[in-house]
GROMACS .gro file of C-alpha atoms in nm:
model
  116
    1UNK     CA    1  14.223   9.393  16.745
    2UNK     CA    2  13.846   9.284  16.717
    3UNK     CA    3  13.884   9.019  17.009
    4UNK     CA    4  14.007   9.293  17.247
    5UNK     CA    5  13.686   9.553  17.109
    6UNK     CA    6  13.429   9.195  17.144
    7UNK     CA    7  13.611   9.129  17.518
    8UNK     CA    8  13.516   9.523  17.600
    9UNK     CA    9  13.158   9.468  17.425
   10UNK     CA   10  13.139   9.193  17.619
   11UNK     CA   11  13.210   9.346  17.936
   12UNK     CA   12  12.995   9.634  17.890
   13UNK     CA   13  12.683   9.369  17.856
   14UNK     CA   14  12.745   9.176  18.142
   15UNK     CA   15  12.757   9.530  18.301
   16UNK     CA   16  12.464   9.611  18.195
   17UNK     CA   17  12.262   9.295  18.270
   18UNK     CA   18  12.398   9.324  18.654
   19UNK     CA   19  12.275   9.674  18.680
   20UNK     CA   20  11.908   9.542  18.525
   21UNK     CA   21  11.907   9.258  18.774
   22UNK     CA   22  12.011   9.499  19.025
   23UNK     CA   23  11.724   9.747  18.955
   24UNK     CA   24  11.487   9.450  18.876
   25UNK     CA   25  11.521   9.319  19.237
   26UNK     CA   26  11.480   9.669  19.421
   27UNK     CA   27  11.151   9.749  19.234
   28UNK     CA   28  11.049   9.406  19.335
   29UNK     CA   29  11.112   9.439  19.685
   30UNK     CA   30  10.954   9.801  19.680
   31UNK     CA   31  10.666   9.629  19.551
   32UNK     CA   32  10.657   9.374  19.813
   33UNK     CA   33  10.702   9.642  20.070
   34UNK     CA   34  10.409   9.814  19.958
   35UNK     CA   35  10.174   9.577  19.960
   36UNK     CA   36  10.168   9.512  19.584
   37UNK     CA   37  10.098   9.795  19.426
   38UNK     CA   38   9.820   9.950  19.306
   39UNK     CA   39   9.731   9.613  19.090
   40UNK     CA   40   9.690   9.408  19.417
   41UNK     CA   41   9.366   9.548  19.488
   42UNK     CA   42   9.266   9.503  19.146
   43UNK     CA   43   9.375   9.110  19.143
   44UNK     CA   44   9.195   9.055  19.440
   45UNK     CA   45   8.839   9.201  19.324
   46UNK     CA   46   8.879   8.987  18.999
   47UNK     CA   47   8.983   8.699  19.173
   48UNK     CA   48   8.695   8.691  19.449
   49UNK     CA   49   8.462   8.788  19.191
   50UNK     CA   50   8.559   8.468  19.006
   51UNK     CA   51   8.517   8.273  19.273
   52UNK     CA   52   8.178   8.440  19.393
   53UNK     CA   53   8.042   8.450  19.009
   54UNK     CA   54   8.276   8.179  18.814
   55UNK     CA   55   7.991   8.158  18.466
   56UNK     CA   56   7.942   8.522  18.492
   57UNK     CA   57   8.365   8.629  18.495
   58UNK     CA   58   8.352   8.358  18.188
   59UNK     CA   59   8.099   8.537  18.002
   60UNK     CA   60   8.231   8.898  18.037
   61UNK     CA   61   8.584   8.695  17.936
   62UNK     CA   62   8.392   8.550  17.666
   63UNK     CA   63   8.263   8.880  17.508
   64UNK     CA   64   8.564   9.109  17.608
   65UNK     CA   65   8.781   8.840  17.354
   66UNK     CA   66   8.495   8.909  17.093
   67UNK     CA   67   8.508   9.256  17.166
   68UNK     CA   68   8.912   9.275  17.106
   69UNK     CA   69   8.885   9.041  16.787
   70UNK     CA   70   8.594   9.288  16.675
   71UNK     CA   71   8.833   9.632  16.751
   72UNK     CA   72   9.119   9.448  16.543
   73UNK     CA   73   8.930   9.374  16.252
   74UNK     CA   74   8.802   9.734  16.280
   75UNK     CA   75   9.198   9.851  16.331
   76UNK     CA   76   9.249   9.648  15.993
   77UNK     CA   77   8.989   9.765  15.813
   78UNK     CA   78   9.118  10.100  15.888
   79UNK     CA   79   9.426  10.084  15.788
   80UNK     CA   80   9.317  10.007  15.425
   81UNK     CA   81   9.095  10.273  15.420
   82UNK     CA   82   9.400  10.486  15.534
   83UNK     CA   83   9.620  10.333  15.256
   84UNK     CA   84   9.367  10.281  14.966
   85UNK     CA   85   9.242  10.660  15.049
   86UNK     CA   86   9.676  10.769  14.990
   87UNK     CA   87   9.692  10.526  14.676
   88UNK     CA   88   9.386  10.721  14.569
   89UNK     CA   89   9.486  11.091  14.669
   90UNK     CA   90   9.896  11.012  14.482
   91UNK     CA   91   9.695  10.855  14.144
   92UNK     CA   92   9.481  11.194  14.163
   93UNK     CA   93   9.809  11.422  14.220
   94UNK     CA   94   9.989  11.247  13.931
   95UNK     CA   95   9.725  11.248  13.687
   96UNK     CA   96   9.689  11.644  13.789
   97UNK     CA   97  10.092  11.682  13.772
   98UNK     CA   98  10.110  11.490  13.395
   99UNK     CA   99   9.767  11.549  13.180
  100UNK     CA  100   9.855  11.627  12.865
  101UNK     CA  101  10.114  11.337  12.857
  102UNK     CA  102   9.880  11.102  12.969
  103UNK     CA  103   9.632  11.194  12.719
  104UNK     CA  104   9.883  11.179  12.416
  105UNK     CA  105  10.017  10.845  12.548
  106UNK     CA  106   9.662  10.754  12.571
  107UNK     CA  107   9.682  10.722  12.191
  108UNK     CA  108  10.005  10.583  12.159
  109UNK     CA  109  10.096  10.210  12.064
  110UNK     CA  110  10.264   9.967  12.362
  111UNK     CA  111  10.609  10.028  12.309
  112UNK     CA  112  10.821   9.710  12.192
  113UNK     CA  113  10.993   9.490  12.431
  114UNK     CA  114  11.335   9.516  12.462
  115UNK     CA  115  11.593   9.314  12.237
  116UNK     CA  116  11.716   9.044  12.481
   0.00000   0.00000   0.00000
C-alpha cells in the first residue's frame, strides 16, 4: 500500500537527517577543539587588518567586486564564443554533408503551405 512505502520513506529521512545532525555536531566540536581550523587564522588577519586599515580593506573590497563582475562578464562572453564557434563548425559540417542539395534547392520555389 503507498501509505505503508511513504511511512518507510518517511522513516528512512528522518534517519537520515539524525545521522547529518549527528555528523554536523562532531565536525563542529572537532573544529572547536582545534582551535578553528585552518580559517581562524585567516579571519583574524582580515579582521585586524580591517580594523588597523578600515578605507584600505574597503577599497581592495571595492575592486575585488569589480574584479569578479569583470571575470563573469568575461565567463559570459566566453561561453558565446564557445556556442556561436559550435553553431558555426555544425552549419559548416552540414553544408559539407548536403551540397549538391543545397545548391539545387537553391533554385527551387518556397514550397506551398499546407492545406489547413
Amino acid at each position: 500500500p503507498p501509505f505503508q512505502v511513504r511511512a518507510s520513506f518517511e522513516e528512512r529521512a528522518a534517519a537520515e537527517r539524525a545521522a547529518v545532525a549527528r555528523e554536523l555536531a562532531s565536525a563542529s566540536k572537532k573544529l572547536r577543539a582545534s582551535g578553528g581550523g585552518g580559517y581562524l587564522k585567516l579571519r583574524e588577519q582580515i579582521t585586524s587588518f580591517a580594523r588597523r586599515q578600515p578605507h584600505q580593506l574597503l577599497q581592495l573590497l571595492e575592486r575585488l567586486a569589480v574584479e569578479e563582475s569583470a571575470l563573469e562578464q568575461r565567463r559570459v562572453r566566453q561561453r558565446q564564443r564557445e556556442a556561436d564557434k559550435a553553431a558555426k563548425e555544425e552549419a559548416v559540417a552540414r553544408e559539407a554533408r548536403y551540397p549538391v542539395a543545397d545548391a539545387l534547392l537553391a533554385t527551387e520555389p518556397p514550397a506551398d503551405p499546407p492545406p489547413a
